[in-house]
C-alpha atoms as one frame of an Amber mdcrd trajectory, in Angstrom:
protein
  94.129 105.367 156.424  92.266 105.943 153.106  93.227 102.489 151.747  91.226
 100.872 154.495  88.545 103.440 155.388  87.423 104.475 151.855  85.626 102.527
 149.250  88.095 103.617 146.554  91.039 102.590 148.859  89.529  99.186 149.378
  89.170  98.728 145.637  92.901  99.680 145.124  93.859  97.025 147.780  91.724
  94.475 146.019  93.243  95.362 142.655  96.886  95.230 143.770  96.508  92.020
 145.696  94.587  90.528 142.778  97.311  91.381 140.258  99.881  89.932 142.664
  97.961  86.621 142.923  97.618  86.538 139.053 101.376  86.867 138.805 101.765
  83.979 141.301  99.289  81.879 139.295 101.424  82.602 136.144 104.519  81.226
 137.923 102.681  78.327 139.334 101.313  77.440 135.856 104.742  77.580 134.247
 106.086  75.437 137.096 103.293  72.793 136.529 103.921  72.741 132.835 107.448
  71.465 133.545 105.881  68.359 135.130 104.540  67.448 131.700 107.995  67.028
 130.288 110.336  66.227 133.117 109.864  64.538 136.464 113.371  65.345 137.487
 113.049  69.019 136.475 109.771  69.473 138.318 111.083  67.886 141.497 114.166
  70.008 141.345 111.891  73.129 141.456 109.913  71.453 144.319 113.184  70.936
 146.153 114.187  74.577 145.566 110.747  75.738 146.810 110.637  73.226 149.662
 110.971  73.935 153.383 113.588  76.574 152.983 113.383  79.834 154.810 112.850
  81.981 151.648 110.067  79.605 150.478 108.420  79.722 153.887 108.542  83.494
 153.921 107.182  83.711 150.327 104.341  81.266 151.380 103.398  83.530 154.321
 103.498  86.468 152.102 101.343  84.794 149.518  98.860  83.764 152.282  98.657
  87.265 153.575  97.890  88.637 150.075  95.105  85.990 149.718  93.654  86.727
 153.130  93.705  90.503 152.508  92.011  89.982 149.059  89.324  87.671 150.475
  88.548  89.940 153.509  88.308  93.062 151.349  86.123  91.240 148.898  83.630
  90.430 151.670  83.783  94.000 152.935  83.144  95.531 149.547  80.341  93.111
 148.753  78.631  93.837 152.137  79.094  97.559 151.464  77.607  97.364 148.042
  74.613  95.281 149.160  73.954  97.731 152.035  74.165 100.743 149.649  71.692
  99.085 147.143  69.276  97.990 149.828  66.132  96.346 148.412  67.122  97.290
 144.863  70.234  95.123 144.666  68.436  92.413 142.707  67.306  94.880 139.990
  70.722  95.657 138.783  70.678  93.443 135.616  67.425  94.964 134.378  67.858
  98.609 135.300  71.509  99.217 134.725  73.203  98.541 131.348  70.527  96.038
 130.338  72.023  93.134 128.423  75.525  94.300 129.173  76.055  92.995 132.700
  77.965  89.750 132.592  76.799  86.911 134.842  80.206  86.565 136.475  80.404
  90.232 137.298  77.228  89.978 139.381  78.373  86.745 141.069  81.913  87.516
 142.190  81.198  86.503 145.761  79.723  83.200 144.810  82.716  82.532 142.529
  84.982  83.644 145.308  83.490  81.173 147.728  83.873  78.311 145.266  87.514
  79.389 144.682  88.166  79.481 148.422  86.828  75.900 148.882  88.917  74.711
 145.962  91.978  76.422 147.469  91.463  74.638 150.757  91.254  71.312 148.977
  94.475  72.123 146.975  96.263  73.193 150.075  95.399  69.910 151.715  96.421
  67.836 148.699  99.824  69.521 148.065 100.982  72.116 150.648  99.964  69.991
 153.632 101.478  66.812 152.208 104.776  68.591 150.962 105.978  71.789 152.682
 104.086  71.282 155.977 104.921  67.587 156.145 108.612  68.373 155.518 108.531
  71.115 158.230 106.688  68.924 160.752 108.599  65.791 159.799 105.405  63.842
 159.144 106.283  61.657 156.220 103.705  59.476 154.270 104.046  56.908 151.483
 105.141  59.592 149.064 108.169  61.719 149.888 107.149  65.408 150.650 109.799
  66.560 148.110 108.374  64.332 145.430 105.997  66.840 143.895 105.717  64.742
 140.651 104.554  61.785 142.789 101.866  63.897 144.494 100.551  65.144 141.167
 100.258  61.569 139.904  98.550  60.461 143.104  96.099  63.327 143.283  94.929
  63.172 139.682  94.554  59.462 139.701  91.289  60.088 141.510  88.541  61.263
 139.179  86.431  63.024 141.846  89.425  65.341 142.509  89.923  65.840 138.808
  86.323  66.943 138.381  86.619  69.198 141.471  89.792  70.761 140.030  88.170
  71.486 136.701  85.223  73.158 138.397  87.657  75.132 140.469  89.625  76.242
 137.311  86.338  77.298 135.720  85.404  79.453 138.741  88.858  81.048 138.755
  88.525  81.812 134.995  85.234  83.588 135.520  86.604  85.505 138.559  89.679
  86.640 136.799  87.922  87.471 133.494  86.105  90.166 135.422  88.822  90.964
 137.901  91.644  91.595 135.413  90.054  94.540 133.584  88.350  95.800 136.733
  91.757  96.079 138.349  93.139  98.089 135.508  90.099 100.330 135.691  90.460
 100.811 139.390  94.182 101.683 139.114  93.407 104.242 136.389  95.220 102.391
 133.626  92.058 101.885 131.698  89.985 104.480 129.815  87.253 104.583 127.199
  89.644 103.376 124.594  91.617 100.853 126.665  88.743  99.381 128.562  87.797
  97.030 125.721  91.422  96.285 124.962  92.150  95.404 128.555  89.067  93.247
 128.567  90.322  91.460 125.417  93.838  91.106 126.690  92.552  89.861 130.016
  90.320  87.245 128.531  93.165  85.843 126.343  95.693  85.864 129.150  93.315
  84.346 131.677  92.201  81.644 129.174  95.801  80.694 128.354  96.580  80.629
 132.055  93.664  78.330 133.015  94.192  76.265 129.872  97.746  75.496 131.186
  96.527  74.288 134.498  93.761  72.221 132.849  96.147  70.532 130.403  98.370
  69.387 133.272  95.403  67.919 135.229  93.948  66.072 132.285  97.352  64.851
 131.055  98.042  63.256 134.348  94.417  61.985 134.720  94.624  60.161 131.386
  98.301  59.251 131.854  99.399  60.851 128.589 101.976  63.414 129.806 105.275
  63.004 127.989 107.042  62.651 131.349 104.886  59.650 132.174 105.792  57.829
 129.048 109.492  57.911 129.648
């Protein structure tokens, strides 16, 4: 199958799964912003997305997208390194000098940082919420109390710093991945490449700003919902 066996096919899979994950991040960010203004509203969303069959199916589908994206990223990176051979470290000085962004050359490193952050995030929230509800393993905070888990998680400054580093890595990763996906899917051209790059930077910056605001608001205890 060309999607798996060819380099172009793998890039298409990377692009499609990447766009799907960006859409999920957009939903997740909007959901998190609700927590800034309403504890009840946020917990209603958490209850709706709790251990219900549709939420479990969606979670499995999202996990599959993430695994496919990560696996194909490693395959493409290994393929590119093999093709370049001993010259792979000369890219920044021989190809488009001065025009190769740092993050475009370090997507694998950023991807590893993002993966580590994802595992920490899953342990802090998914494991203590959906998994705990499915397994019936209850702790001091109710699994359905998403607001409580946000307060607990971001009351620890090491986790706050870790999340901010994670967000920065995601920003760099998406800043390159957004326009690259458009180019791979044939939506970008000579005229639209710079436009997609600009649109992507604005979109990704607003997206990660939303996540960052939530973390810092809870870390400093200044979210409107905490003052009620």
